[in-house]
Amino acid sequence: MTFDEFRHRLRIPRLTKLGVIGMVATVCAGVSAHGALRAIADNQPVPELPAPRPAGYEAEDHFPGAAYLYVADENAAPATGATGTAALPDLPVPAEASTTTLAADGSIHAAPPFSIRAASSVDRGRALQCLTAAIYYEAASEPDAGQRAVAQVILNRVRHPAFPNTVCGVVYQGSERTTGCQFSYACDGSMARVPAKAYWLRAMRVAAAALAGSVEADVGMATHYHTYAVTPSWNRSLVMTAAIGAHFFHRWQGYWGTPGAFRQVYMGHEPVPGPHPRPTLPAIGPAPDMPLATLAAVAKVSPAPTTTTAAIQPDYAQSGLPVAGVSKGAVPAAAPNDSQILDRWKDSGKPLR
């Protein structure tokens, strides 16, 4: 059977040249329309989803530094709702930096974009985890601007010589001491509460954007913040750069608060995320790095104390004297049939009947 006969039986009409052209045009039009729709969809801005309704931990008053902290030393968060302080670097101030002029400078200089290009994939993951945790536990209930500002303060500290040069190092600085946390959530038990997934993902998006170079310009070079509910001891000694939501952001006065002071380079080498281990009880014995002479003196065994004769009871004071008729070192012979075994145990080895 030929093709024409088969077509005739199925009654398939023969396509003319014009029909073939029309069919091809129809197919091409469909493909073009599909491509146009995809292009339009790709160029549409992604709508920002509203924040989920606060519940549990997020419904409480958790603003930056709001976790409870005990009585603090000079390197700890001075009050609930404030970041901790840190000693200024023991470095010379450049000669061209006028302390008087810089102290009176109230202008806001936006921080440069943060870069993690020099970090490994492991370091990037750790930095993201630590920054996400800080944003969540310090500012879970804050608007996006408040969370971005918290992230900016942390990244500003990473680049300042007064603080560690890693994200995790900054976030968990001082957590080995109950009174030394720079961010109080790291040592007051807040992390024992399981994060809400929606809020954690929201904090992670803010952290990822900050690590990718997003800058919250309004806070400038701020390295400290506190809420309107507290007045930390350093409040009047720093320069306020912004007020975002319930938070006030501050930078140091003088040279250490200017962009030129933020010269610490981020190279990765992130520590393991999480609070630092607390010191255990002191080990028994000298430290391994003690001088040999000290080790020898400690290791020397003292002589055992001796008991004076006067302290011995009279009945036992003469127990070491020789017995008459017995030579020194000999054991007195036992009397005949003088057994040392108690009567009730004498037959213990005999078989039972």
XYZ file of C-alpha atoms in Angstrom:
353
model
C 0.000 0.000 0.000
C 1.399 3.368 -0.998
C 1.389 6.423 1.233
C -1.257 8.121 -0.928
C -3.542 5.111 -0.564
C -2.975 5.089 3.210
C -3.685 8.833 3.404
C -6.786 8.404 1.320
C -8.142 5.680 3.610
C -7.554 7.880 6.696
C -8.952 10.828 4.760
C -5.996 13.042 5.633
C -6.145 16.088 3.385
C -3.090 16.906 1.318
C -1.367 19.983 2.654
C -0.708 22.600 0.112
C 2.416 24.726 0.209
C 0.411 27.544 1.726
C -0.952 25.222 4.412
C 2.510 24.069 5.399
C 3.633 27.671 5.717
C 0.607 28.488 7.873
C 1.246 25.547 10.203
C 4.894 26.523 10.702
C 3.870 30.112 11.412
C 1.357 28.946 14.017
C 3.978 26.857 15.840
C 6.510 29.700 15.772
C 3.924 32.135 17.105
C 3.187 29.829 20.035
C 6.872 29.492 20.902
C 7.390 33.259 20.668
C 4.394 33.925 22.911
C 5.701 31.463 25.470
C 9.122 33.112 25.422
C 7.572 36.549 25.810
C 5.546 35.436 28.808
C 8.639 33.969 30.452
C 10.576 37.185 29.820
C 7.803 39.255 31.357
C 7.628 36.955 34.384
C 11.400 37.050 34.897
C 11.457 40.851 34.857
C 8.607 41.264 37.309
C 9.760 42.405 40.794
C 9.347 39.765 43.452
C 6.749 40.991 45.951
C 8.009 41.234 49.526
C 6.050 38.847 51.686
C 4.688 40.257 54.948
C 6.395 39.094 58.111
C 4.621 36.218 59.853
C 2.623 36.904 62.965
C 4.916 36.943 66.037
C 4.488 33.934 68.295
C 6.390 32.549 71.261
C 9.934 33.878 71.468
C 9.372 36.408 68.674
C 6.299 37.905 70.358
C 8.371 38.981 73.337
C 10.380 42.181 73.561
C 13.615 41.064 71.901
C 15.537 44.013 70.557
C 19.311 44.158 70.024
C 20.975 43.205 73.263
C 17.662 42.604 75.022
C 18.665 39.245 76.499
C 19.287 39.339 80.237
C 22.843 39.681 81.490
C 24.320 39.545 84.946
C 26.521 42.147 86.618
C 29.148 42.939 84.001
C 32.758 43.962 84.028
C 34.234 46.681 81.835
C 34.287 44.425 78.770
C 30.697 43.211 79.076
C 27.318 44.507 78.043
C 26.640 47.144 80.704
C 22.859 46.759 80.706
C 20.011 44.879 79.116
C 19.429 46.260 75.634
C 22.978 47.357 74.874
C 26.012 45.875 73.187
C 29.205 45.339 75.124
C 32.133 47.664 75.164
C 35.716 46.887 74.215
C 39.042 48.508 74.920
C 40.433 50.719 72.200
C 43.420 49.283 70.321
C 46.842 49.931 71.759
C 47.971 51.400 68.456
C 49.296 54.846 67.580
C 46.876 57.302 66.035
C 48.161 58.672 62.698
C 49.760 62.068 63.025
C 47.458 63.592 60.423
C 44.366 62.670 62.455
C 43.335 65.587 64.654
C 41.518 64.274 67.709
C 39.767 67.579 68.331
C 38.511 67.882 64.777
C 37.393 64.271 64.522
C 35.544 64.392 67.840
C 33.413 67.263 66.568
C 32.682 65.544 63.244
C 29.046 64.507 63.297
C 28.802 63.409 59.677
C 27.761 59.867 58.762
C 30.089 57.878 56.520
C 28.582 54.751 55.028
C 30.651 51.620 55.496
C 32.139 50.016 52.371
C 30.566 46.765 51.174
C 31.725 43.698 53.063
C 33.504 41.025 51.030
C 33.958 37.312 51.764
C 35.865 36.515 48.560
C 39.004 35.612 50.501
C 37.135 33.062 52.628
C 36.675 29.369 51.943
C 33.287 27.736 51.543
C 33.504 26.482 55.129
C 34.246 29.989 56.392
C 31.340 31.402 54.399
C 28.956 28.887 55.881
C 30.154 29.592 59.420
C 29.964 33.353 58.930
C 26.404 33.043 57.631
C 25.374 30.862 60.561
C 26.873 33.192 63.186
C 25.481 36.364 61.622
C 22.043 34.779 61.222
C 21.997 33.734 64.877
C 22.988 37.223 66.026
C 20.293 38.885 63.920
C 17.665 36.406 65.072
C 18.369 36.404 68.801
C 19.116 40.126 68.963
C 16.469 41.487 66.582
C 13.926 38.787 65.716
C 10.961 41.136 66.145
C 12.556 44.138 64.459
C 11.704 45.449 60.965
C 14.083 44.752 58.098
C 15.906 48.052 58.623
C 16.565 47.184 62.256
C 17.927 43.757 61.346
C 20.144 45.227 58.619
C 21.497 47.752 61.111
C 22.415 44.995 63.588
C 24.208 43.105 60.818
C 26.080 46.270 59.832
C 27.333 46.841 63.382
C 28.680 43.288 63.520
C 30.470 43.614 60.176
C 31.833 47.016 61.217
C 33.348 45.354 64.271
C 34.957 42.657 62.120
C 36.927 45.377 60.330
C 37.865 47.353 63.456
C 41.147 46.477 65.249
C 39.441 46.623 68.648
C 37.499 43.437 67.864
C 38.170 39.960 66.431
C 38.600 39.788 62.651
C 35.978 37.085 62.081
C 32.186 37.184 62.148
C 31.880 34.331 64.652
C 34.681 35.833 66.729
C 32.810 39.132 67.016
C 29.429 37.559 67.719
C 30.692 35.247 70.481
C 33.405 37.472 71.920
C 33.573 37.090 75.698
C 31.064 34.223 75.821
C 33.509 32.138 77.830
C 32.670 34.389 80.797
C 29.184 34.712 82.234
C 29.734 38.464 82.561
C 31.768 39.084 79.443
C 29.486 38.680 76.432
C 29.490 41.430 73.856
C 26.099 40.166 72.677
C 24.284 38.950 75.763
C 22.216 36.231 74.081
C 25.411 34.195 73.694
C 25.818 33.562 77.420
C 22.426 33.906 79.090
C 20.710 30.768 77.809
C 18.659 32.361 75.019
C 20.126 29.966 72.460
C 18.506 27.031 74.242
C 15.202 28.109 72.728
C 14.586 26.593 69.297
C 14.220 29.313 66.625
C 11.002 29.678 64.649
C 11.661 28.620 61.073
C 10.032 31.622 59.361
C 11.920 34.140 61.483
C 15.197 32.252 61.153
C 14.905 32.249 57.345
C 14.137 35.962 57.417
C 17.246 36.643 59.501
C 19.271 34.423 57.166
C 18.206 36.452 54.122
C 19.349 39.656 55.835
C 22.658 38.043 56.854
C 23.320 36.673 53.370
C 22.684 40.061 51.802
C 25.034 41.800 54.257
C 27.822 39.274 53.637
C 27.292 39.723 49.884
C 27.945 43.477 50.123
C 24.632 45.071 51.088
C 25.233 48.154 53.275
C 22.941 49.831 55.789
C 24.309 53.319 55.187
C 22.263 55.064 57.870
C 24.254 53.602 60.781
C 27.590 54.617 59.243
C 30.603 53.271 61.123
C 28.633 52.400 64.267
C 30.103 49.706 66.490
C 27.645 49.983 69.407
C 23.914 50.173 69.929
C 21.375 50.317 72.733
C 17.622 50.727 73.092
C 15.693 53.700 74.329
C 14.896 51.654 77.465
C 18.452 51.781 78.805
C 21.244 54.307 79.217
C 24.582 52.469 79.165
C 27.668 53.925 80.757
C 29.246 54.654 77.374
C 26.196 56.499 76.040
C 27.617 60.024 76.376
C 31.173 59.078 75.454
C 30.243 57.967 71.915
C 28.738 59.695 68.901
C 25.223 58.661 67.909
C 24.909 57.926 64.199
C 21.296 56.792 63.798
C 18.030 55.943 65.513
C 16.264 53.027 63.827
C 13.147 51.664 65.446
C 13.823 51.313 69.147
C 17.608 51.384 68.768
C 20.259 54.062 68.935
C 23.524 53.398 67.108
C 26.877 54.880 68.088
C 30.455 55.102 66.919
C 33.600 55.961 68.843
C 34.742 59.555 69.108
C 37.931 60.698 67.460
C 40.037 58.722 65.018
C 38.785 55.273 66.101
C 35.297 56.115 64.869
C 36.315 57.295 61.412
C 36.483 55.201 58.226
C 40.290 55.264 58.332
C 40.326 53.223 61.551
C 38.400 50.315 60.017
C 41.420 48.798 58.315
C 41.290 45.237 59.639
C 41.148 42.851 56.671
C 38.773 39.906 56.667
C 40.570 36.727 55.612
C 38.164 34.040 56.804
C 39.480 31.475 59.312
C 36.120 31.486 61.078
C 36.028 29.554 64.369
C 33.380 26.930 65.010
C 30.003 28.681 65.456
C 28.723 28.857 69.000
C 29.660 30.251 72.400
C 33.168 29.587 73.629
C 33.607 26.819 76.220
C 33.635 27.955 79.820
C 36.806 27.294 81.818
C 36.670 24.183 83.951
C 37.960 23.728 87.485
C 41.717 24.272 87.775
C 43.732 21.134 87.122
C 45.577 19.479 90.010
C 49.304 20.009 89.771
C 51.485 22.627 88.084
C 50.870 24.004 84.620
C 52.856 22.379 81.787
C 54.781 25.572 81.057
C 56.233 25.886 84.574
C 60.034 26.089 84.874
C 61.801 22.794 85.540
C 63.035 24.018 88.920
C 59.457 24.752 89.991
C 58.286 21.381 88.720
C 61.042 19.629 90.701
C 60.118 21.498 93.865
C 56.440 20.637 93.485
C 57.173 17.002 92.639
C 59.416 16.502 95.702
C 57.661 14.171 98.124
C 57.532 15.396 101.717
C 58.545 12.884 104.453
C 55.718 11.128 106.240
C 54.951 12.590 109.675
C 56.192 10.569 112.694
C 54.277 9.887 115.891
C 55.976 10.980 119.113
C 56.440 8.531 121.969
C 54.262 10.592 124.269
C 51.324 10.166 121.896
C 51.436 6.362 122.118
C 49.211 4.731 124.717
C 51.176 3.125 127.598
C 49.824 -0.358 126.814
C 51.431 -0.255 123.389
C 54.543 1.791 124.087
C 56.604 -1.346 124.960
C 55.278 -3.500 122.139
C 58.561 -3.422 120.292
C 60.780 -4.667 123.137
C 62.200 -8.243 122.988
C 60.390 -11.037 124.796
C 62.367 -12.995 127.379
C 63.617 -16.345 126.060
C 63.076 -15.421 122.374
C 65.983 -14.507 120.173
C 65.786 -11.421 117.986
C 63.993 -12.084 114.755
C 62.588 -15.486 115.869
C 58.906 -16.272 116.048
C 57.750 -17.702 119.404
C 56.668 -21.325 119.164
C 53.021 -21.975 119.648
C 51.940 -24.118 122.587
C 50.864 -27.696 121.793
C 47.333 -27.871 120.488
C 47.183 -24.082 120.635
C 45.289 -23.453 117.449
C 44.755 -19.906 116.136
C 41.473 -20.894 114.449
C 38.216 -20.230 116.136
C 36.331 -23.319 117.214
C 33.363 -22.591 114.974
C 35.576 -22.520 111.845
C 37.727 -25.562 112.543
C 35.460 -28.012 110.704
C 34.667 -25.699 107.802
C 36.689 -27.805 105.316
C 35.085 -31.156 106.101
C 32.572 -32.600 103.610
C 28.925 -32.398 104.468
C 27.101 -35.649 105.406
